[in-house]
PDB file of C-alpha atoms in Angstrom:
ATOM      1  CA  UNK A   1     104.487 157.678  66.927  1.00  0.00           C
ATOM      2  CA  UNK A   2     102.288 155.660  69.218  1.00  0.00           C
ATOM      3  CA  UNK A   3     103.721 152.407  70.486  1.00  0.00           C
ATOM      4  CA  UNK A   4     101.915 149.474  72.030  1.00  0.00           C
ATOM      5  CA  UNK A   5     104.252 147.059  73.749  1.00  0.00           C
ATOM      6  CA  UNK A   6     103.506 143.605  75.080  1.00  0.00           C
ATOM      7  CA  UNK A   7     105.469 141.388  77.406  1.00  0.00           C
ATOM      8  CA  UNK A   8     106.465 138.675  77.486  1.00  0.00           C
ATOM      9  CA  UNK A   9     106.970 137.835  73.836  1.00  0.00           C
ATOM     10  CA  UNK A  10     106.714 134.110  74.575  1.00  0.00           C
ATOM     11  CA  UNK A  11     105.403 132.105  77.511  1.00  0.00           C
ATOM     12  CA  UNK A  12     105.478 128.354  77.942  1.00  0.00           C
ATOM     13  CA  UNK A  13     103.491 126.853  80.811  1.00  0.00           C
ATOM     14  CA  UNK A  14     102.421 123.492  82.100  1.00  0.00           C
ATOM     15  CA  UNK A  15      98.733 122.793  81.781  1.00  0.00           C
ATOM     16  CA  UNK A  16      97.008 124.025  84.920  1.00  0.00           C
ATOM     17  CA  UNK A  17      99.443 126.889  85.554  1.00  0.00           C
ATOM     18  CA  UNK A  18      98.362 130.495  85.350  1.00  0.00           C
ATOM     19  CA  UNK A  19      99.424 132.911  82.611  1.00  0.00           C
ATOM     20  CA  UNK A  20      99.571 136.687  82.388  1.00  0.00           C
ATOM     21  CA  UNK A  21     100.433 139.011  79.516  1.00  0.00           C
ATOM     22  CA  UNK A  22     100.933 142.744  79.885  1.00  0.00           C
ATOM     23  CA  UNK A  23     100.272 145.561  77.455  1.00  0.00           C
ATOM     24  CA  UNK A  24     101.636 149.111  77.699  1.00  0.00           C
ATOM     25  CA  UNK A  25     100.842 152.072  75.499  1.00  0.00           C
ATOM     26  CA  UNK A  26     102.978 155.158  75.057  1.00  0.00           C
ATOM     27  CA  UNK A  27      99.781 157.241  75.019  1.00  0.00           C
ATOM     28  CA  UNK A  28      96.493 157.254  76.904  1.00  0.00           C
ATOM     29  CA  UNK A  29      93.902 155.048  75.237  1.00  0.00           C
ATOM     30  CA  UNK A  30      90.182 155.643  74.917  1.00  0.00           C
ATOM     31  CA  UNK A  31      89.708 151.892  74.894  1.00  0.00           C
ATOM     32  CA  UNK A  32      91.738 148.727  74.591  1.00  0.00           C
ATOM     33  CA  UNK A  33      90.900 145.486  72.852  1.00  0.00           C
ATOM     34  CA  UNK A  34      92.261 141.970  73.162  1.00  0.00           C
ATOM     35  CA  UNK A  35      92.446 139.406  70.386  1.00  0.00           C
ATOM     36  CA  UNK A  36      93.491 135.761  70.201  1.00  0.00           C
ATOM     37  CA  UNK A  37      95.092 134.155  67.176  1.00  0.00           C
ATOM     38  CA  UNK A  38      95.397 130.379  67.076  1.00  0.00           C
ATOM     39  CA  UNK A  39      98.401 128.958  65.182  1.00  0.00           C
ATOM     40  CA  UNK A  40      97.668 129.271  61.474  1.00  0.00           C
ATOM     41  CA  UNK A  41      94.502 131.221  62.175  1.00  0.00           C
ATOM     42  CA  UNK A  42      93.320 134.787  62.192  1.00  0.00           C
ATOM     43  CA  UNK A  43      92.907 137.248  65.080  1.00  0.00           C
ATOM     44  CA  UNK A  44      89.602 136.838  66.891  1.00  0.00           C
ATOM     45  CA  UNK A  45      88.171 139.559  69.103  1.00  0.00           C
ATOM     46  CA  UNK A  46      87.964 138.659  72.788  1.00  0.00           C
ATOM     47  CA  UNK A  47      86.957 141.811  74.649  1.00  0.00           C
ATOM     48  CA  UNK A  48      87.004 145.593  74.789  1.00  0.00           C
ATOM     49  CA  UNK A  49      87.722 147.667  77.909  1.00  0.00           C
ATOM     50  CA  UNK A  50      86.725 151.317  78.079  1.00  0.00           C
ATOM     51  CA  UNK A  51      86.686 152.581  81.648  1.00  0.00           C
ATOM     52  CA  UNK A  52      89.659 153.427  83.835  1.00  0.00           C
ATOM     53  CA  UNK A  53      90.365 150.536  86.214  1.00  0.00           C
ATOM     54  CA  UNK A  54      87.833 148.306  84.489  1.00  0.00           C
ATOM     55  CA  UNK A  55      87.998 144.562  85.127  1.00  0.00           C
ATOM     56  CA  UNK A  56      86.122 142.036  83.015  1.00  0.00           C
ATOM     57  CA  UNK A  57      85.998 138.276  83.243  1.00  0.00           C
ATOM     58  CA  UNK A  58      85.290 135.596  80.679  1.00  0.00           C
ATOM     59  CA  UNK A  59      85.360 132.202  82.394  1.00  0.00           C
ATOM     60  CA  UNK A  60      89.067 131.655  83.211  1.00  0.00           C
ATOM     61  CA  UNK A  61      90.182 134.899  81.524  1.00  0.00           C
ATOM     62  CA  UNK A  62      90.444 138.165  83.465  1.00  0.00           C
ATOM     63  CA  UNK A  63      91.083 141.443  81.653  1.00  0.00           C
ATOM     64  CA  UNK A  64      92.118 144.646  83.373  1.00  0.00           C
ATOM     65  CA  UNK A  65      92.476 148.245  82.174  1.00  0.00           C
ATOM     66  CA  UNK A  66      94.848 150.435  84.160  1.00  0.00           C
ATOM     67  CA  UNK A  67      93.762 153.508  86.077  1.00  0.00           C
ATOM     68  CA  UNK A  68      95.739 155.765  83.754  1.00  0.00           C
ATOM     69  CA  UNK A  69      94.329 153.953  80.696  1.00  0.00           C
ATOM     70  CA  UNK A  70      97.835 153.304  79.389  1.00  0.00           C
ATOM     71  CA  UNK A  71      98.222 149.670  80.347  1.00  0.00           C
ATOM     72  CA  UNK A  72      96.232 146.481  80.424  1.00  0.00           C
ATOM     73  CA  UNK A  73      96.646 142.854  81.347  1.00  0.00           C
ATOM     74  CA  UNK A  74      95.146 139.497  80.482  1.00  0.00           C
ATOM     75  CA  UNK A  75      95.303 136.722  83.069  1.00  0.00           C
ATOM     76  CA  UNK A  76      94.364 133.124  82.395  1.00  0.00           C
ATOM     77  CA  UNK A  77      93.734 130.886  85.388  1.00  0.00           C
ATOM     78  CA  UNK A  78      94.572 127.196  85.132  1.00  0.00           C
ATOM     79  CA  UNK A  79      95.596 127.122  81.501  1.00  0.00           C
ATOM     80  CA  UNK A  80      94.349 124.423  79.163  1.00  0.00           C
ATOM     81  CA  UNK A  81      95.759 123.229  75.847  1.00  0.00           C
ATOM     82  CA  UNK A  82      92.915 125.058  74.115  1.00  0.00           C
ATOM     83  CA  UNK A  83      94.420 128.346  75.338  1.00  0.00           C
ATOM     84  CA  UNK A  84      97.403 127.953  72.995  1.00  0.00           C
ATOM     85  CA  UNK A  85      97.814 130.899  70.650  1.00  0.00           C
ATOM     86  CA  UNK A  86      99.050 134.454  70.392  1.00  0.00           C
ATOM     87  CA  UNK A  87      97.270 137.098  72.448  1.00  0.00           C
ATOM     88  CA  UNK A  88      97.299 140.644  71.106  1.00  0.00           C
ATOM     89  CA  UNK A  89      96.255 143.893  72.658  1.00  0.00           C
ATOM     90  CA  UNK A  90      95.217 146.771  70.413  1.00  0.00           C
ATOM     91  CA  UNK A  91      94.359 150.395  70.982  1.00  0.00           C
ATOM     92  CA  UNK A  92      93.106 153.253  68.825  1.00  0.00           C
ATOM     93  CA  UNK A  93      95.892 155.097  67.077  1.00  0.00           C
ATOM     94  CA  UNK A  94      96.489 158.423  68.790  1.00  0.00           C
ATOM     95  CA  UNK A  95      97.743 160.282  65.724  1.00  0.00           C
ATOM     96  CA  UNK A  96      94.421 162.011  65.180  1.00  0.00           C
ATOM     97  CA  UNK A  97      92.796 159.084  63.450  1.00  0.00           C
ATOM     98  CA  UNK A  98      89.493 157.516  64.299  1.00  0.00           C
ATOM     99  CA  UNK A  99      88.875 155.091  67.145  1.00  0.00           C
ATOM    100  CA  UNK A 100      88.627 152.380  64.513  1.00  0.00           C
ATOM    101  CA  UNK A 101      92.266 152.674  63.438  1.00  0.00           C
ATOM    102  CA  UNK A 102      94.023 150.213  65.728  1.00  0.00           C
ATOM    103  CA  UNK A 103      97.655 149.810  66.704  1.00  0.00           C
ATOM    104  CA  UNK A 104      98.413 146.217  67.674  1.00  0.00           C
ATOM    105  CA  UNK A 105     101.038 145.024  70.097  1.00  0.00           C
ATOM    106  CA  UNK A 106     103.460 142.334  68.887  1.00  0.00           C
ATOM    107  CA  UNK A 107     101.562 139.743  70.893  1.00  0.00           C
ATOM    108  CA  UNK A 108     102.438 137.070  73.451  1.00  0.00           C
ATOM    109  CA  UNK A 109     102.687 133.526  72.161  1.00  0.00           C
ATOM    110  CA  UNK A 110     101.381 131.083  74.751  1.00  0.00           C
ATOM    111  CA  UNK A 111     102.231 127.418  74.530  1.00  0.00           C
ATOM    112  CA  UNK A 112     100.844 124.875  76.990  1.00  0.00           C
ATOM    113  CA  UNK A 113     102.460 121.572  77.825  1.00  0.00           C
ATOM    114  CA  UNK A 114      99.797 118.912  78.532  1.00  0.00           C
TER     115      UNK A 114
ATOM    116  CA  UNK B   1      76.736 135.631  58.497  1.00  0.00           C
ATOM    117  CA  UNK B   2      79.665 134.190  56.564  1.00  0.00           C
ATOM    118  CA  UNK B   3      82.167 136.575  58.094  1.00  0.00           C
ATOM    119  CA  UNK B   4      84.886 138.395  56.201  1.00  0.00           C
ATOM    120  CA  UNK B   5      85.843 136.432  53.115  1.00  0.00           C
ATOM    121  CA  UNK B   6      89.287 136.647  51.557  1.00  0.00           C
ATOM    122  CA  UNK B   7      90.682 135.066  48.438  1.00  0.00           C
ATOM    123  CA  UNK B   8      92.886 133.423  47.571  1.00  0.00           C
ATOM    124  CA  UNK B   9      93.907 131.690  50.806  1.00  0.00           C
ATOM    125  CA  UNK B  10      97.373 131.012  49.473  1.00  0.00           C
ATOM    126  CA  UNK B  11      99.292 132.650  46.658  1.00  0.00           C
ATOM    127  CA  UNK B  12     102.735 131.783  45.372  1.00  0.00           C
ATOM    128  CA  UNK B  13     104.108 134.058  42.697  1.00  0.00           C
ATOM    129  CA  UNK B  14     107.373 134.969  41.086  1.00  0.00           C
ATOM    130  CA  UNK B  15     109.140 138.209  41.760  1.00  0.00           C
ATOM    131  CA  UNK B  16     107.973 140.931  39.408  1.00  0.00           C
ATOM    132  CA  UNK B  17     104.487 139.530  38.940  1.00  0.00           C
ATOM    133  CA  UNK B  18     101.312 141.376  39.851  1.00  0.00           C
ATOM    134  CA  UNK B  19      99.351 140.048  42.810  1.00  0.00           C
ATOM    135  CA  UNK B  20      95.735 140.883  43.625  1.00  0.00           C
ATOM    136  CA  UNK B  21      94.176 140.006  46.956  1.00  0.00           C
ATOM    137  CA  UNK B  22      90.422 140.185  47.408  1.00  0.00           C
ATOM    138  CA  UNK B  23      88.144 140.825  50.342  1.00  0.00           C
ATOM    139  CA  UNK B  24      84.414 140.787  50.985  1.00  0.00           C
ATOM    140  CA  UNK B  25      83.560 142.474  54.286  1.00  0.00           C
ATOM    141  CA  UNK B  26      80.655 141.564  56.528  1.00  0.00           C
ATOM    142  CA  UNK B  27      77.441 143.026  55.194  1.00  0.00           C
ATOM    143  CA  UNK B  28      76.552 146.293  56.911  1.00  0.00           C
ATOM    144  CA  UNK B  29      80.084 147.014  58.084  1.00  0.00           C
ATOM    145  CA  UNK B  30      81.251 150.457  57.018  1.00  0.00           C
ATOM    146  CA  UNK B  31      84.939 150.197  57.862  1.00  0.00           C
ATOM    147  CA  UNK B  32      87.388 147.963  56.010  1.00  0.00           C
ATOM    148  CA  UNK B  33      91.033 147.440  56.920  1.00  0.00           C
ATOM    149  CA  UNK B  34      93.991 145.768  55.237  1.00  0.00           C
ATOM    150  CA  UNK B  35      96.707 144.417  57.541  1.00  0.00           C
ATOM    151  CA  UNK B  36      99.985 142.672  56.877  1.00  0.00           C
ATOM    152  CA  UNK B  37     101.445 140.208  59.389  1.00  0.00           C
ATOM    153  CA  UNK B  38     105.073 139.118  59.549  1.00  0.00           C
ATOM    154  CA  UNK B  39     107.163 137.622  62.323  1.00  0.00           C
ATOM    155  CA  UNK B  40     109.439 140.642  62.394  1.00  0.00           C
ATOM    156  CA  UNK B  41     106.898 143.459  62.277  1.00  0.00           C
ATOM    157  CA  UNK B  42     103.751 141.866  63.669  1.00  0.00           C
ATOM    158  CA  UNK B  43     100.354 143.146  62.516  1.00  0.00           C
ATOM    159  CA  UNK B  44     100.689 146.343  60.528  1.00  0.00           C
ATOM    160  CA  UNK B  45      97.771 148.408  59.259  1.00  0.00           C
ATOM    161  CA  UNK B  46      98.292 149.196  55.591  1.00  0.00           C
ATOM    162  CA  UNK B  47      95.156 151.150  54.698  1.00  0.00           C
ATOM    163  CA  UNK B  48      91.569 151.558  55.796  1.00  0.00           C
ATOM    164  CA  UNK B  49      88.337 152.670  54.192  1.00  0.00           C
ATOM    165  CA  UNK B  50      85.169 154.181  55.594  1.00  0.00           C
ATOM    166  CA  UNK B  51      82.056 153.953  53.431  1.00  0.00           C
ATOM    167  CA  UNK B  52      84.260 152.848  50.517  1.00  0.00           C
ATOM    168  CA  UNK B  53      86.485 155.934  50.757  1.00  0.00           C
ATOM    169  CA  UNK B  54      90.192 155.507  51.609  1.00  0.00           C
ATOM    170  CA  UNK B  55      90.819 157.365  54.857  1.00  0.00           C
ATOM    171  CA  UNK B  56      94.412 156.592  55.745  1.00  0.00           C
ATOM    172  CA  UNK B  57      96.972 154.865  53.551  1.00  0.00           C
ATOM    173  CA  UNK B  58     100.020 155.924  55.548  1.00  0.00           C
ATOM    174  CA  UNK B  59     100.847 152.287  56.248  1.00  0.00           C
ATOM    175  CA  UNK B  60     101.173 151.336  52.594  1.00  0.00           C
ATOM    176  CA  UNK B  61     104.846 150.464  52.160  1.00  0.00           C
ATOM    177  CA  UNK B  62     105.431 152.066  48.786  1.00  0.00           C
ATOM    178  CA  UNK B  63     103.925 152.840  45.421  1.00  0.00           C
ATOM    179  CA  UNK B  64     103.954 149.194  44.455  1.00  0.00           C
ATOM    180  CA  UNK B  65     100.962 148.735  46.765  1.00  0.00           C
ATOM    181  CA  UNK B  66      97.504 149.993  45.922  1.00  0.00           C
ATOM    182  CA  UNK B  67      94.035 149.308  47.298  1.00  0.00           C
ATOM    183  CA  UNK B  68      90.544 149.961  46.039  1.00  0.00           C
ATOM    184  CA  UNK B  69      87.031 149.592  47.321  1.00  0.00           C
ATOM    185  CA  UNK B  70      84.643 150.036  44.394  1.00  0.00           C
ATOM    186  CA  UNK B  71      81.581 149.184  46.485  1.00  0.00           C
ATOM    187  CA  UNK B  72      80.542 148.265  50.005  1.00  0.00           C
ATOM    188  CA  UNK B  73      80.987 144.550  49.465  1.00  0.00           C
ATOM    189  CA  UNK B  74      84.364 144.301  47.758  1.00  0.00           C
ATOM    190  CA  UNK B  75      87.937 145.491  48.136  1.00  0.00           C
ATOM    191  CA  UNK B  76      91.246 144.620  46.509  1.00  0.00           C
ATOM    192  CA  UNK B  77      94.856 145.021  47.511  1.00  0.00           C
ATOM    193  CA  UNK B  78      97.262 144.949  44.602  1.00  0.00           C
ATOM    194  CA  UNK B  79     101.029 144.610  44.586  1.00  0.00           C
ATOM    195  CA  UNK B  80     102.780 145.411  41.322  1.00  0.00           C
ATOM    196  CA  UNK B  81     105.527 144.392  40.893  1.00  0.00           C
ATOM    197  CA  UNK B  82     105.824 141.935  43.775  1.00  0.00           C
ATOM    198  CA  UNK B  83     109.100 141.354  45.622  1.00  0.00           C
ATOM    199  CA  UNK B  84     110.257 138.578  47.978  1.00  0.00           C
ATOM    200  CA  UNK B  85     110.060 140.957  50.956  1.00  0.00           C
ATOM    201  CA  UNK B  86     106.305 141.245  50.351  1.00  0.00           C
ATOM    202  CA  UNK B  87     105.916 137.650  51.535  1.00  0.00           C
ATOM    203  CA  UNK B  88     103.544 137.764  54.500  1.00  0.00           C
ATOM    204  CA  UNK B  89     100.008 136.980  55.583  1.00  0.00           C
ATOM    205  CA  UNK B  90      97.599 139.702  54.495  1.00  0.00           C
ATOM    206  CA  UNK B  91      94.421 140.110  56.512  1.00  0.00           C
ATOM    207  CA  UNK B  92      91.310 142.027  55.685  1.00  0.00           C
ATOM    208  CA  UNK B  93      89.073 143.114  58.556  1.00  0.00           C
ATOM    209  CA  UNK B  94      85.800 144.979  58.835  1.00  0.00           C
ATOM    210  CA  UNK B  95      83.992 146.908  61.557  1.00  0.00           C
ATOM    211  CA  UNK B  96      80.559 148.418  61.968  1.00  0.00           C
ATOM    212  CA  UNK B  97      80.545 151.887  63.464  1.00  0.00           C
ATOM    213  CA  UNK B  98      78.150 152.967  66.188  1.00  0.00           C
ATOM    214  CA  UNK B  99      77.004 150.946  69.141  1.00  0.00           C
ATOM    215  CA  UNK B 100      80.084 151.828  71.205  1.00  0.00           C
ATOM    216  CA  UNK B 101      82.171 148.903  70.069  1.00  0.00           C
ATOM    217  CA  UNK B 102      85.232 149.094  67.848  1.00  0.00           C
ATOM    218  CA  UNK B 103      85.949 145.426  67.400  1.00  0.00           C
ATOM    219  CA  UNK B 104      87.439 144.286  64.132  1.00  0.00           C
ATOM    220  CA  UNK B 105      86.347 141.057  62.436  1.00  0.00           C
ATOM    221  CA  UNK B 106      89.199 139.459  60.530  1.00  0.00           C
ATOM    222  CA  UNK B 107      89.121 137.267  57.463  1.00  0.00           C
ATOM    223  CA  UNK B 108      91.087 134.048  57.241  1.00  0.00           C
ATOM    224  CA  UNK B 109      93.954 135.836  55.531  1.00  0.00           C
ATOM    225  CA  UNK B 110      95.941 135.329  52.350  1.00  0.00           C
ATOM    226  CA  UNK B 111      99.371 133.790  52.746  1.00  0.00           C
ATOM    227  CA  UNK B 112     101.522 135.336  50.043  1.00  0.00           C
ATOM    228  CA  UNK B 113     104.869 133.887  49.041  1.00  0.00           C
ATOM    229  CA  UNK B 114     106.971 135.714  46.459  1.00  0.00           C
ATOM    230  CA  UNK B 115     109.874 133.669  45.122  1.00  0.00           C
TER     231      UNK B 115
END
């Protein structure tokens, strides 16, 4: 079945350093979404990418969708302690289901040392 | 809008007992999802509904799990009998179709501990 893999599993940085997490799908995706989950919280939608090669920015966060629509990345510039949490990518399940049935990656847990 | 509302927030029960988790989706959302989150397996989709109809329950672990959506504003996930390996955080999420977006709005989750 479809697999969505994220690396790294964990990342610890000093405040002010940059951070990147990568997401790879075993199948081509019609779109990809990113979520953030704070410790003890619930996943919160960040962004959706649809077009091949698309790049979107939200303040210090830059999201990219690969040309083949099988991979994506999230880059945070100059991390802050408020960036702590687990970042998940998610794509529609390719097993004939609807675009609303998502497969989530295992996530990257980011910790920031002040 | 109050967002997706789940209850209870925490549940501790003994093995063999029945557990019922509840969810109220965002008004106007026509998709509802139940997820389970564990350290080992991450976020797993258990079942989802569209317009109150179960569409895909292939993620439901076994017959001990059942879910219902009697109307557009309420859904339950039931585990009977519960086992220690069911301990996890269970999230409900809802989505509104159309508009080009597929984002899911998650509830706060129910942390279930089966002892």
